[in-house]
Coordinates of C-alpha atoms in Angstrom, one line a residue:
X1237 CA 43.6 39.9 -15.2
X1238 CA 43.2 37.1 -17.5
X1239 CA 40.1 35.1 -16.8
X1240 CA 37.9 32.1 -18.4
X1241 CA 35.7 32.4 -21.3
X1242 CA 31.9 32.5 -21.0
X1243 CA 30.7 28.8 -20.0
X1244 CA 27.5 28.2 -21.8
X1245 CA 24.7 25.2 -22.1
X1246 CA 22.8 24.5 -25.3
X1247 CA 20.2 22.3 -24.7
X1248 CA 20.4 21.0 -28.4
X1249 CA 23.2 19.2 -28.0
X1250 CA 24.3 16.1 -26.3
X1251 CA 26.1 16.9 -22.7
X1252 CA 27.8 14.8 -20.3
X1253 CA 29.3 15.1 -16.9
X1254 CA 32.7 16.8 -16.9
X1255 CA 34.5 14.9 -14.3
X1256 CA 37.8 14.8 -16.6
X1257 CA 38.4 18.6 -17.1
X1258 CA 37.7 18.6 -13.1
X1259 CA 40.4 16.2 -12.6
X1260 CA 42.6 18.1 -15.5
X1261 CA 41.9 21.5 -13.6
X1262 CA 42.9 20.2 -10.0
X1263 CA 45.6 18.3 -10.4
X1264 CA 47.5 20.4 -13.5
X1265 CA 51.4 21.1 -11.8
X1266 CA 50.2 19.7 -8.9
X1267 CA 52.1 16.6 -6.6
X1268 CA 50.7 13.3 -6.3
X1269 CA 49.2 14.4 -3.0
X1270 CA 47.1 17.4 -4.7
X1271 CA 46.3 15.0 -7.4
X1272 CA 44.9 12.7 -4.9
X1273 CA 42.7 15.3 -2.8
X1274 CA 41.4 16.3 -6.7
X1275 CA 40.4 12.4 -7.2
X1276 CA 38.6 13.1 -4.0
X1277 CA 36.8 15.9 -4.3
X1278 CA 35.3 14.2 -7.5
X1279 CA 34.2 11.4 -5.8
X1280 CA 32.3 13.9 -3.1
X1281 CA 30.7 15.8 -6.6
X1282 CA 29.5 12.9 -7.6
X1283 CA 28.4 11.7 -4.5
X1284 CA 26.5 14.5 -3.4
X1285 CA 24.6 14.7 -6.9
X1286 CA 25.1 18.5 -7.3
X1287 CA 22.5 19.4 -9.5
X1288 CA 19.5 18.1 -7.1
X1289 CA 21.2 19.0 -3.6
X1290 CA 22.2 22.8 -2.5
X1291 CA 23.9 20.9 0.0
X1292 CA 26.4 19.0 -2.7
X1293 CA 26.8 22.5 -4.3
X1294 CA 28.2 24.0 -1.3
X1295 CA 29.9 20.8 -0.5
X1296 CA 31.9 20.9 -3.7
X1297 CA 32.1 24.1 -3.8
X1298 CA 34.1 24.6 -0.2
X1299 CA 36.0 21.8 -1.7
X1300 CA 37.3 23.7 -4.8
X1301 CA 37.7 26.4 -2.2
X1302 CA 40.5 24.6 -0.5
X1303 CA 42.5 24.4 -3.6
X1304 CA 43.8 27.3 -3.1
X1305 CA 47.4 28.9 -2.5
X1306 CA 48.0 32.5 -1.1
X1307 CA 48.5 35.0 -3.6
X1308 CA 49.4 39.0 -2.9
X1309 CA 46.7 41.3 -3.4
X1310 CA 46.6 43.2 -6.6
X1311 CA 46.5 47.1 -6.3
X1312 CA 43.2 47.9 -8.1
X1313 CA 41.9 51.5 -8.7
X1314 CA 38.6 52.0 -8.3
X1315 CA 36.7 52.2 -11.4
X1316 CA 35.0 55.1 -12.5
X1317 CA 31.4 55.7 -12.9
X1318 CA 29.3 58.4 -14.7
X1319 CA 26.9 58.7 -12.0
X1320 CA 24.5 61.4 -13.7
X1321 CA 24.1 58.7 -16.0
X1322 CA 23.8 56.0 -14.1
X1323 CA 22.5 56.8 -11.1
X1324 CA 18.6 58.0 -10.1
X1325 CA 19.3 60.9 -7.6
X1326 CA 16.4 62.1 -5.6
X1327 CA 18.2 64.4 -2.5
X1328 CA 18.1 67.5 -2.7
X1329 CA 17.7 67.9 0.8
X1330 CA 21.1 66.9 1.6
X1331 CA 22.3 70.8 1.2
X1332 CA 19.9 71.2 4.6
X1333 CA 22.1 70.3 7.6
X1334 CA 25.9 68.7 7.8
X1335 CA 24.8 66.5 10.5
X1336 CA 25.2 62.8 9.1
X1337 CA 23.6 59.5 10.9
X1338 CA 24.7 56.3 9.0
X1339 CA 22.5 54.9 10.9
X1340 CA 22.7 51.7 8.8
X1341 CA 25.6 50.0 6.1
X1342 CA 25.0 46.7 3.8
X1343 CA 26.8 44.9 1.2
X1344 CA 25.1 42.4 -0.4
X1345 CA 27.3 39.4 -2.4
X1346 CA 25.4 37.4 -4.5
X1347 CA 27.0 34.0 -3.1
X1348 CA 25.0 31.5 -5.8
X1349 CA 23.4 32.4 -9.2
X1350 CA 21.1 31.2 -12.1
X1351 CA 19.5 32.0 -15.5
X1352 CA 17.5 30.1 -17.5
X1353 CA 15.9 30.1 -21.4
X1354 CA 13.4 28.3 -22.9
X1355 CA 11.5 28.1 -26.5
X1356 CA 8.4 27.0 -26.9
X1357 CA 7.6 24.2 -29.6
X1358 CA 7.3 25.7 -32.8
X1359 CA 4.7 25.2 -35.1
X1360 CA 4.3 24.8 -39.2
X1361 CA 0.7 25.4 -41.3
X1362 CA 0.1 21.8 -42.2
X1363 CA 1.0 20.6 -38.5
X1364 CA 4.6 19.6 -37.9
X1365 CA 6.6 21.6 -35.4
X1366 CA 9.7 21.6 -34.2
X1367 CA 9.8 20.9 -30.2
X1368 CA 10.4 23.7 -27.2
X1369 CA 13.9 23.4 -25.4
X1370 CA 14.7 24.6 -22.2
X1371 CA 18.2 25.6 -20.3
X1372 CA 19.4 26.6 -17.1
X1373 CA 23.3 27.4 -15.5
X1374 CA 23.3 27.3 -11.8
X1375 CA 26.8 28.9 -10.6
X1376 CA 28.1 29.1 -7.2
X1377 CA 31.2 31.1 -5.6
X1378 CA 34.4 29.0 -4.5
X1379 CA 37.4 29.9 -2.4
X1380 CA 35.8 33.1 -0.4
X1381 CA 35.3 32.7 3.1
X1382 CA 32.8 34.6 5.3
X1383 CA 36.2 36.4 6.9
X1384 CA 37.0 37.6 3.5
X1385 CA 33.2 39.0 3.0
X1386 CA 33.5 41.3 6.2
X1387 CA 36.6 42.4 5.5
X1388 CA 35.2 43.8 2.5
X1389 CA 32.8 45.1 4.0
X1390 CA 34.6 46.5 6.9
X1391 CA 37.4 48.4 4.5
X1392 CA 34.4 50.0 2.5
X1393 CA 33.2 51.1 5.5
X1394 CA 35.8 53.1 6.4
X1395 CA 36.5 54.8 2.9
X1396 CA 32.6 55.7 3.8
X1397 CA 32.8 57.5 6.7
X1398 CA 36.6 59.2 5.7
X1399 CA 34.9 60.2 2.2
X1400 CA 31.8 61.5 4.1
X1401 CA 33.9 63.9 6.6
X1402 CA 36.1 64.8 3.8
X1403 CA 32.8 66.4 1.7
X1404 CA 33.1 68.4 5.0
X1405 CA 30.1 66.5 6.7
X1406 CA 29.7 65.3 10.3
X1407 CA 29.3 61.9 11.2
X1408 CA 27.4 61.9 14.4
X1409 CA 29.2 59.7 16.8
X1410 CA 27.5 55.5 16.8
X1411 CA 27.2 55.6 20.3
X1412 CA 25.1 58.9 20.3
X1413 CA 22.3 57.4 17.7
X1414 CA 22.3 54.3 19.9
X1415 CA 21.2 56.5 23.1
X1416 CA 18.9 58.2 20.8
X1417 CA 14.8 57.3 21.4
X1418 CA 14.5 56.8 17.4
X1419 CA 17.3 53.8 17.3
X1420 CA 15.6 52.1 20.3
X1421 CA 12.7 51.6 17.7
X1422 CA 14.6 50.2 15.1
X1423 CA 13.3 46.2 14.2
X1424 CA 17.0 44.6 13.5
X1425 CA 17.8 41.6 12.1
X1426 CA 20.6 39.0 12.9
X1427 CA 23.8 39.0 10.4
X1428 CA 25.4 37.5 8.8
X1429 CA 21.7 38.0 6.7
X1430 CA 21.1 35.3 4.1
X1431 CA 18.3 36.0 1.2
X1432 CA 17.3 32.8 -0.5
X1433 CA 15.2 33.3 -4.0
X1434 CA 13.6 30.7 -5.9
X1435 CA 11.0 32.4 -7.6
X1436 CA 12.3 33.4 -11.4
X1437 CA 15.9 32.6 -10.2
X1438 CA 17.6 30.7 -8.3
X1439 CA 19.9 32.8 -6.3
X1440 CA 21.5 33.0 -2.9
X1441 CA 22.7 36.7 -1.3
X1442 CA 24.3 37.0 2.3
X1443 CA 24.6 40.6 3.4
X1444 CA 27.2 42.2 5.8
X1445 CA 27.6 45.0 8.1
X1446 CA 30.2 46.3 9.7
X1447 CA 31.4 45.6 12.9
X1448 CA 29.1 48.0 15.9
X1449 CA 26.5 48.5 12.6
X1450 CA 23.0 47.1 13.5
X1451 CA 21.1 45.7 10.5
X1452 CA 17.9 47.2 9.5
X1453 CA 15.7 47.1 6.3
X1454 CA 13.5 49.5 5.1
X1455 CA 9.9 48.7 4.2
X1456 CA 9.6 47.4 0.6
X1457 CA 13.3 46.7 0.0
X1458 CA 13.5 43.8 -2.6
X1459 CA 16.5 42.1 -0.6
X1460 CA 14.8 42.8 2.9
X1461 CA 13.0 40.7 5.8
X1462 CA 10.3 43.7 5.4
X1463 CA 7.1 43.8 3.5
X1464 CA 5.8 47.2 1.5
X1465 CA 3.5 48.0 4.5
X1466 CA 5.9 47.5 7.4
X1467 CA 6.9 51.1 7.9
X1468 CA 8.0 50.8 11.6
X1469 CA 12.2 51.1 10.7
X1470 CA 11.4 54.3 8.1
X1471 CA 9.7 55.6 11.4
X1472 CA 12.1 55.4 14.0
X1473 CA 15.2 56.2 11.5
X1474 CA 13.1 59.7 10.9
X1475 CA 12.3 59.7 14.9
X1476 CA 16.5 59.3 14.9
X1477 CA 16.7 62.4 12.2
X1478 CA 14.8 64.5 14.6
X1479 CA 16.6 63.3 17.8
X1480 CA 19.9 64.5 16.4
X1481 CA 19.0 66.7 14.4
X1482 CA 20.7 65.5 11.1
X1483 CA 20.5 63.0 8.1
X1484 CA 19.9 59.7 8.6
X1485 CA 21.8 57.4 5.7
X1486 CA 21.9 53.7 5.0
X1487 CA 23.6 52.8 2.0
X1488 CA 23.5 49.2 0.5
X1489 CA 25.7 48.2 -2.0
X1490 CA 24.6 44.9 -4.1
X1491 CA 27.7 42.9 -6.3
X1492 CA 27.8 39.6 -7.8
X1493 CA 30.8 37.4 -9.5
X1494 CA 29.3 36.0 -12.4
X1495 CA 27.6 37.6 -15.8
X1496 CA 25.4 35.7 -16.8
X1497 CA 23.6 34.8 -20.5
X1498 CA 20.4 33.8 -21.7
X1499 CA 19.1 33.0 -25.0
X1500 CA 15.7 34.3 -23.5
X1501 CA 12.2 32.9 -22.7
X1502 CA 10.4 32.8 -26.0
X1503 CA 6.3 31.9 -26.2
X1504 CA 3.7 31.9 -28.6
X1505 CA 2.4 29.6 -31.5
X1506 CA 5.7 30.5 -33.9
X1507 CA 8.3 31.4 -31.1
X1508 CA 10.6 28.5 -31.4
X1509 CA 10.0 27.5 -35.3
X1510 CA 13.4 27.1 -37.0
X1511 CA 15.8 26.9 -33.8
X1512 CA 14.6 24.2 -31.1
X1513 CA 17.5 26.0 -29.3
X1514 CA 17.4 27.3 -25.6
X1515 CA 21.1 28.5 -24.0
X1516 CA 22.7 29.4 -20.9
X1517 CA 26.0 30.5 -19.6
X1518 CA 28.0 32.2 -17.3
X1519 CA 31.3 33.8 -16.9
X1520 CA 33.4 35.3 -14.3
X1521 CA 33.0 38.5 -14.1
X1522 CA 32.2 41.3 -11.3
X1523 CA 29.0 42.7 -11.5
X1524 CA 27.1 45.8 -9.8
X1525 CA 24.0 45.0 -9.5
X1526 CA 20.3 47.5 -9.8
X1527 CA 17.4 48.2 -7.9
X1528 CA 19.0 47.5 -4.6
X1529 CA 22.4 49.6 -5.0
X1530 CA 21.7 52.5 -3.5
X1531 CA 21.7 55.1 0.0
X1532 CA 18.8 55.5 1.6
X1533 CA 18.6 59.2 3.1
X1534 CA 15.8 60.5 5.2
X1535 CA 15.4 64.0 6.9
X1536 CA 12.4 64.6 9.4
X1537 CA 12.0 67.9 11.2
X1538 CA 8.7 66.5 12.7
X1539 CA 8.8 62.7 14.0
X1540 CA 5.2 61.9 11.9
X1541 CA 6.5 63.4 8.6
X1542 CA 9.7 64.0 6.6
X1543 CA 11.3 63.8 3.1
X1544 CA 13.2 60.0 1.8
X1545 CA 14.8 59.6 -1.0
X1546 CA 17.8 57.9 -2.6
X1547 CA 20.9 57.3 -4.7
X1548 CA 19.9 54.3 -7.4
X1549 CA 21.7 52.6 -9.8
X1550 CA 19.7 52.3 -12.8
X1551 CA 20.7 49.3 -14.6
X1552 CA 23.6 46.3 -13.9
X1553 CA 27.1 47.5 -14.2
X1554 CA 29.6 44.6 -15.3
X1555 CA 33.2 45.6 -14.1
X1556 CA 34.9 42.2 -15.5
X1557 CA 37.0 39.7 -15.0
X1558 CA 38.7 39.3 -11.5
X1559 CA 41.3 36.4 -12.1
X1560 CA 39.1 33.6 -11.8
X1561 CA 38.2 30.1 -13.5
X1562 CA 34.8 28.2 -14.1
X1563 CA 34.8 24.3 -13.0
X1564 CA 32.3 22.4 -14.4
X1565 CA 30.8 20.7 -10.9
X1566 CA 27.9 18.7 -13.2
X1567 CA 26.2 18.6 -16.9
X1568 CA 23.1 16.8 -18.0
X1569 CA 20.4 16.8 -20.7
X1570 CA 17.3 14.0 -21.9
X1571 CA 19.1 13.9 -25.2
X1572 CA 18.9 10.1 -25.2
X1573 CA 18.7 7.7 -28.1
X1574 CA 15.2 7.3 -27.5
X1575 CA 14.4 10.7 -27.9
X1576 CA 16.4 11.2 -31.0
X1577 CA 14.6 8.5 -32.5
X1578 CA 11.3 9.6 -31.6
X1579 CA 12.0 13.3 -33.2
X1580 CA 13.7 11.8 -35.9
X1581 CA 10.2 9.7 -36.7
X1582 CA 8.2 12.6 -36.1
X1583 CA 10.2 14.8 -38.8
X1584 CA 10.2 12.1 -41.4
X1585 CA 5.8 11.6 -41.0
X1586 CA 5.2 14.7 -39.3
X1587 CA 3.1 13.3 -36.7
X1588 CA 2.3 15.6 -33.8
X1589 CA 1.9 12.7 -31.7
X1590 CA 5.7 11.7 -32.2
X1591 CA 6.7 15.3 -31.2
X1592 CA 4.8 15.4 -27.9
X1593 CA 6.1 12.0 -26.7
X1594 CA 9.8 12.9 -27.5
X1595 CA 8.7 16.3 -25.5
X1596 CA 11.0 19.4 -25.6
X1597 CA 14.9 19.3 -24.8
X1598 CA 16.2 20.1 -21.1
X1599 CA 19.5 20.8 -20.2
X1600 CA 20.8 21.7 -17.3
X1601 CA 24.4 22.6 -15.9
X1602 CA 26.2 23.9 -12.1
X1603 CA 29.0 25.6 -12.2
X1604 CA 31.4 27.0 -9.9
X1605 CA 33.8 30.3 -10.1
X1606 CA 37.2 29.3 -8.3
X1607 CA 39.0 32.7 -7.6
X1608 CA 41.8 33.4 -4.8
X1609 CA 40.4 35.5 -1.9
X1610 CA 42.7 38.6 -2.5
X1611 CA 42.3 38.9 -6.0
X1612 CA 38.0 38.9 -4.8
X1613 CA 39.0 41.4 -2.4
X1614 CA 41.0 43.5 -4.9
X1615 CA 38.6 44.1 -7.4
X1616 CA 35.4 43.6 -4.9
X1617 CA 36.7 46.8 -3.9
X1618 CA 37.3 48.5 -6.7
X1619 CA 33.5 48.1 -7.7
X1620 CA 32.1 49.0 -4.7
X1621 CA 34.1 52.0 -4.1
X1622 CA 33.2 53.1 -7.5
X1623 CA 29.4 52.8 -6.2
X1624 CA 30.8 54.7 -2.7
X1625 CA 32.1 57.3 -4.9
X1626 CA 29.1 57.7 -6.6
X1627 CA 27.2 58.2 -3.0
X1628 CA 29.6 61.0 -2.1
X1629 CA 28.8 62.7 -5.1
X1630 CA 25.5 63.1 -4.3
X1631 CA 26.3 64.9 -0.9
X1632 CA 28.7 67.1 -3.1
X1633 CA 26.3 67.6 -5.4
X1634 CA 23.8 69.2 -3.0
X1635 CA 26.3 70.8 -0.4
X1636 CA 24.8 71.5 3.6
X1637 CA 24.1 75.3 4.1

């Protein structure tokens, strides 16, 4: 599918706010009505101040969201992944029994993303320097519901379990592990879950399960509710492993809908001589994402001790595009007449002084991925099934005795 070139912000450069390509983007081939709710929506952007209020975000956002028209679903393969290559695989213990708990299922969107880069001031022998610059794209997902995220997650689901019995395992029945002692210890947590991160980057994930699927988190999970010492659920899914005598299984799959660019985080005395430049940018694209894509197994044969391991991706996975466009919501930088003169003083005396008053370049810019629900759903699943594919493998890899 066609999509939108890579959106970026250079913080050398003069920005403004890009209220006329918003207007140019809604109301293109539209009626005088559509052009109208467009005008609208702008005044709402502008009103809600998007780039110091989550709230205006998600406001504008839902707005772009109800652009939309309904377009068929595209018929999406899904994609292929080398898994021996891209995959940590520590289960060998899979070949013991056929029995199969999946005692737990999550799929993790990454709703709201950010990156950010930043050069320190660089330095000449003799004094002068050129001054730091910092950058950051905030980007947030428009036009997908909460229905559309479940339905997702219900349809992978299903390939899960139909892909598990057809590597010849059984799926031990939900309403067995529920009358089981080992689920009655489980510590669940309320869905639709939503992880908020603000530390290194700003990013927003809400996680689904499927309908009849409790939500649980294992101790030190990066996008959990539990801390590295809380061992209680890893304890009561092996006391569930001994109850029913077979493998407990929780695969989480994590994907977001933007890639995203950085022109990096430089320091030190010399890092930024010669560029002054920081950039960011993002652009539609599904992504796979590490660390936290991957099944959980564990296998007790005694409730105090038994063997975990898992099914990792190693490093992101960017699928592509998905049939989607990038709206700038709101664009700003300090680059000001007063600070061009100040720097432009400072070059022509080389006073330090000058440099530090005129202080480094900031730019900053939220943007927001407009895509049609069925064309998310299309190649959402293509993605994740890819990653489900790459689960099964593992159970074919090490076959029950």
């Amino acid at each position: 599918m066609p999509g939108t070139a890579l959106a970026g912000n250079t913080t050398s450069q003069p920005a403004a706010t890009d209220a006329r390509g918003i207007a140019q983007a809604l109301t293109a081939n539209k009626d005088s009505g559509d052009a109208a709710a467009a005008a609208g929506f702008i005044s709402a952007v502008a009103e809600a101040n998007t780039m110091t209020s989550a709230d205006g975000v998600e406001m504008a956002s839902a707005d772009l969201g109800a652009q939309q028209t309904v377009i068929p679903a595209p018929d999406v393969p899904p994609i292929s992944i080398d898994v021996a290559k891209k995959f940590h695989t520590k289960l060998k213990f899979l070949n013991r029994i056929k029995r199969v708990i999946v005692a737990g299922f999550r799929v993790g969107f990454v709703v709201r993303d950010s990156v950010t880069a930043s050069v320190a001031a660089g330095y000449q022998f003799g004094g002068t320097h050129t001054s730091g610059a910092s950058s950051k794209t905030a980007v947030e997902l428009a036009g997908v519901d909460a229905a559309t995220l479940q339905n997702i997650t219900d349809q992978l689901y299903a390939d899960f379990i139909a892909d598990l019995e057809a590597a010849g395992r059984v799926v031990v029945p939900m309403e067995d592990v529920r009358a089981s002692e080992g689920f009655a210890k489980l510590a669940t947590t309320p869905t639709p879950y939503t992880k908020e991160s603000k530390f290194l980057q700003d990013r927003i994930l809400s996680v689904y399960t499927p309908e009849g699927i409790p939500l649980w988190w294992e101790h030190g999970n990066q996008i959990g509710d539990k801390g590295p010492f809380a061992t209680g659920n890893w304890k009561a899914a092996g006391s569930m492993s001994v109850d029913l005598d077979a493998i407990v299984v929780a695969p989480t799959f994590l994907i977001s809908f933007a890639e995203l660019e950085s022109s990096g985080n430089k320091r030190g005395m010399f890092a930024g001589y010669g560029s002054g430049k920081a950039s960011t940018g993002a652009s539609p694209k599904i992504c796979l994402l590490k660390n936290e894509t991957k099944m959980l197994a564990i296998h007790f044969k005694l409730k105090i001790a038994g063997d975990i391991g898992s099914v990792a991706l190693k490093d992101q996975i960017v699928v592509g595009e998905f049939g989607a466009e990038i709206i700038t919501l709101d664009e700003r930088d300090n680059n000001n007449a007063t600070r061009a003169g100040l720097l432009g003083l400072a070059q022509a005396t080389g006073s330090q002084g000058l440099f530090a008053a005129a202080g480094k370049s900031r730019g900053t810019q939220t943007l927001a991925v407009q895509t049609n629900p069925s064309y998310f759903t299309a190649y959402s699943l293509a993605a994740l099934r890819g990653v489900n594919d790459a689960y099964i493998w593992a159970f074919n890899k090490y076959p029950a005795k």
